[in-house]
Short mmCIF file of C-alpha atoms in Angstrom, two decimals:
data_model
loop_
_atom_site.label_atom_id
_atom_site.label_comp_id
_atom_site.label_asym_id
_atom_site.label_seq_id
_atom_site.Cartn_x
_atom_site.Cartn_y
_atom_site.Cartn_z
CA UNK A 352 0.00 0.00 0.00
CA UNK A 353 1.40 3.35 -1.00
CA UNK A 354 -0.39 6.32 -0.72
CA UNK A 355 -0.86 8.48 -3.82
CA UNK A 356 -0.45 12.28 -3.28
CA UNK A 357 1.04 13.38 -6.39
CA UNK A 358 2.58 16.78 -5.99
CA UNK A 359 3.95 16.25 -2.88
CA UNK A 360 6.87 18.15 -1.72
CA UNK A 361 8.53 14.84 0.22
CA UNK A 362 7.65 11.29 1.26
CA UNK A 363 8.56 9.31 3.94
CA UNK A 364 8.12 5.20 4.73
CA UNK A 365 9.32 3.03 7.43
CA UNK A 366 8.43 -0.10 9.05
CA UNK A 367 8.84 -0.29 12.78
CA UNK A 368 8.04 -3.38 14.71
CA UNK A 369 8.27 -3.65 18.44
CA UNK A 370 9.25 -6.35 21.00
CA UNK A 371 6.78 -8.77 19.95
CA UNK A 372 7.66 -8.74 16.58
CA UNK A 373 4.18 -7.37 15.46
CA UNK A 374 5.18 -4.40 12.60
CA UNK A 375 3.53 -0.89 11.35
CA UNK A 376 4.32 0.91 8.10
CA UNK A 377 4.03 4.58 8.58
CA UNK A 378 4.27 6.64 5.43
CA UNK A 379 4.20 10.97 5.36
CA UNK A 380 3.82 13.00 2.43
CA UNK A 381 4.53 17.01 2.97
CA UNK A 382 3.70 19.57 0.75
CA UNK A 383 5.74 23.09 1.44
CA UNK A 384 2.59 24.55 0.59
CA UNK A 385 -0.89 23.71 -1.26
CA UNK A 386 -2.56 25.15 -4.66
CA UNK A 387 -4.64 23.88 -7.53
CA UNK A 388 -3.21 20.23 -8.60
CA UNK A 389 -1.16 20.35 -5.39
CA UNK A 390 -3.28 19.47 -2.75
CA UNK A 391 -3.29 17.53 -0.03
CA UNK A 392 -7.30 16.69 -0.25
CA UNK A 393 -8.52 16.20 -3.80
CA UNK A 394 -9.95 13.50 -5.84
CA UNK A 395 -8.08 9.96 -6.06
CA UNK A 396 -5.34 11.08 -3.61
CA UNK A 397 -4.80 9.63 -0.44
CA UNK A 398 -4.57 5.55 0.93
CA UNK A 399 -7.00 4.71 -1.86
CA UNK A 400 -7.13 6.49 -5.66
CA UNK A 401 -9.30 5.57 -9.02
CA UNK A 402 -8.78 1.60 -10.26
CA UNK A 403 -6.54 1.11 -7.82
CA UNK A 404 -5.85 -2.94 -6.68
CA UNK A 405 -6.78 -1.78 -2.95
CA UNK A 406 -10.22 -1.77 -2.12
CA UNK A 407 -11.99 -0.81 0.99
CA UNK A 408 -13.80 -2.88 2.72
CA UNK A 409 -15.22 -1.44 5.89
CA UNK A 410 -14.79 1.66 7.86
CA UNK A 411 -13.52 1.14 11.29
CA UNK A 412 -13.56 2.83 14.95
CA UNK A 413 -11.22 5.52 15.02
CA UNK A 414 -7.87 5.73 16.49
CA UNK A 415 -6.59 8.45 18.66
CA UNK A 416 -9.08 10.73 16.38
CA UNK A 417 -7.65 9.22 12.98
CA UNK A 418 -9.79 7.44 10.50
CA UNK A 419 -9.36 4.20 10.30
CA UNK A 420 -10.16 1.36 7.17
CA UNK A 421 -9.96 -2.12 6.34
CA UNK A 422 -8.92 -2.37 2.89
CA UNK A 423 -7.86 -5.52 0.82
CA UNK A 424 -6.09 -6.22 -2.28
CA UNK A 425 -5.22 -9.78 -4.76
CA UNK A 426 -3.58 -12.51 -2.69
CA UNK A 427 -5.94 -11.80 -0.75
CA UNK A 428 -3.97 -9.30 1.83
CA UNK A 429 -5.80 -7.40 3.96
CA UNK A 430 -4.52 -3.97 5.54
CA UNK A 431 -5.81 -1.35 8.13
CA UNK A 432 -4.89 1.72 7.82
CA UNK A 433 -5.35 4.59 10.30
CA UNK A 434 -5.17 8.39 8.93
CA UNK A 435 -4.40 11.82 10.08
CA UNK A 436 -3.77 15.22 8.04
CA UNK A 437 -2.00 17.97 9.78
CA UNK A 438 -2.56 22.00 8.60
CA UNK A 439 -1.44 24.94 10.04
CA UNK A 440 -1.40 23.97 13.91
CA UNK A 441 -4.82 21.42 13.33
CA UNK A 442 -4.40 17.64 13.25
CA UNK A 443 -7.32 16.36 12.12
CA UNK A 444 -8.90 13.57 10.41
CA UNK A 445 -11.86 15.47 8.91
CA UNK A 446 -11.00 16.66 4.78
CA UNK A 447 -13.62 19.14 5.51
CA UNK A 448 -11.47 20.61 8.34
CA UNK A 449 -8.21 20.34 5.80
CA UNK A 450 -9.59 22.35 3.49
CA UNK A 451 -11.25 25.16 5.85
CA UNK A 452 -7.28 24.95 7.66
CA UNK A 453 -6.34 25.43 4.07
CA UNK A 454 -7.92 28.65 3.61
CA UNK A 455 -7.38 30.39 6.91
CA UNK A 456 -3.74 30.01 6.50
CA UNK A 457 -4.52 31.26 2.62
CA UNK A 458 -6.33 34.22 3.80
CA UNK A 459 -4.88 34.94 6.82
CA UNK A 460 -1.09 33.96 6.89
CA UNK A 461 0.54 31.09 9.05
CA UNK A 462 2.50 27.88 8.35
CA UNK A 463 1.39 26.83 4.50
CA UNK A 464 2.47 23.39 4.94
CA UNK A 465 1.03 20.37 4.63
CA UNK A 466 0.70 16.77 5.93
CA UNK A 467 -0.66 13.04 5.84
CA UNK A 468 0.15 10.45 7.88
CA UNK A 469 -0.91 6.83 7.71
CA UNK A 470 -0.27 4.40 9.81
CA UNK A 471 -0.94 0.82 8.60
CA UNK A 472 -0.76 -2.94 9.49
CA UNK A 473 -1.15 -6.17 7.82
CA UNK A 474 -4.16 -8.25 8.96
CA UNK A 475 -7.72 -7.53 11.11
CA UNK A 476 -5.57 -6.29 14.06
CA UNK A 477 -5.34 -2.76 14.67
CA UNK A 478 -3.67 -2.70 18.81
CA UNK A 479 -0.05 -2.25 17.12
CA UNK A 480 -1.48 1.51 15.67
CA UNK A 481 -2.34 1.71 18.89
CA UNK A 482 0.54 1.08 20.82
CA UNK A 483 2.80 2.80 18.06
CA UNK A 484 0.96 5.85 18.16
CA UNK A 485 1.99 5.51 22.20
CA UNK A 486 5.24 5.22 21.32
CA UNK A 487 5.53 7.86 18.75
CA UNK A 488 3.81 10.19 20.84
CA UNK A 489 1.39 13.56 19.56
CA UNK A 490 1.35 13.42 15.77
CA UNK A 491 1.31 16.96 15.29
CA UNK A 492 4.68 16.80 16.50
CA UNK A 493 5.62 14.25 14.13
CA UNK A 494 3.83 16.16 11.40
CA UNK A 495 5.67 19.14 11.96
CA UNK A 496 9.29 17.41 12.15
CA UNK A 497 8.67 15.65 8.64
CA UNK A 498 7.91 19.04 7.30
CA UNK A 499 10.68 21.04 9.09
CA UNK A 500 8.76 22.94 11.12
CA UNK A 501 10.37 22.19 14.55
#
């Protein structure tokens, strides 16, 4: 799984696994700053985008306020993925809430930057996101290292 945000500025992946072995993919893409065709929320950006071989299959609880899917693909593999969008100083996993951060810092000034973060794992599981995101600690943070900020 590798989310599509064409545009983007920068892209990070890892894969961290903890004691137990169990492993989460983390992947951030940054953009210095958003405009038409560069933007962090349009159409068939993001985990999923158009005839892609990832599908979703169900929408899940959220996780520390990110949304969170099941998605599958051929094999069969099955993934969920948890997601959270940082702009200006609002983390956030609402696109409506992207876009209105988008235009305040348009219209009024402030950081222009922009960020996704998904965290993933293979399988039905989702209490390694969990006790990553413990580990990592806030992602706003994280957000703003990946795009210099801090």
């Amino acid at each position: 799984m590798d989310p599509y945000y064409p545009g983007a500025d920068h892209y990070l992946f890892g894969r961290y696994a903890d004691a137990s072995g169990a492993t989460v993919d983390m992947s951030i893409a940054v953009f210095g700053s958003q405009h038409e065709g560069k933007e962090l929320i349009a159409f068939g950006t993001g985990v999923l985008r158009q005839e892609d071989r990832w599908v979703r299959v169900a929408d899940l609880p959220a996780i520390a306020g990110g949304s969170v899917m099941r998605i599958t693909a051929p094999g069969p593999v099955e993934r969920i993925v948890a997601t959270w969008y940082r702009v200006g100083d609002a983390t956030t996993n609402d696109e409506t809430l992207v876009k209105i951060e988008t235009m305040k810092a348009r219209l009024f000034g402030g950081p222009q930057r922009a960020v996704a973060i998904h965290l993933s794992v293979e399988g039905a599981d989702p209490r390694p996101i969990v006790r990553f995101l413990g580990a990592l600690g806030p992602l706003g943070r994280v957000a703003d290292h990946a795009a210099g900020m801090r």
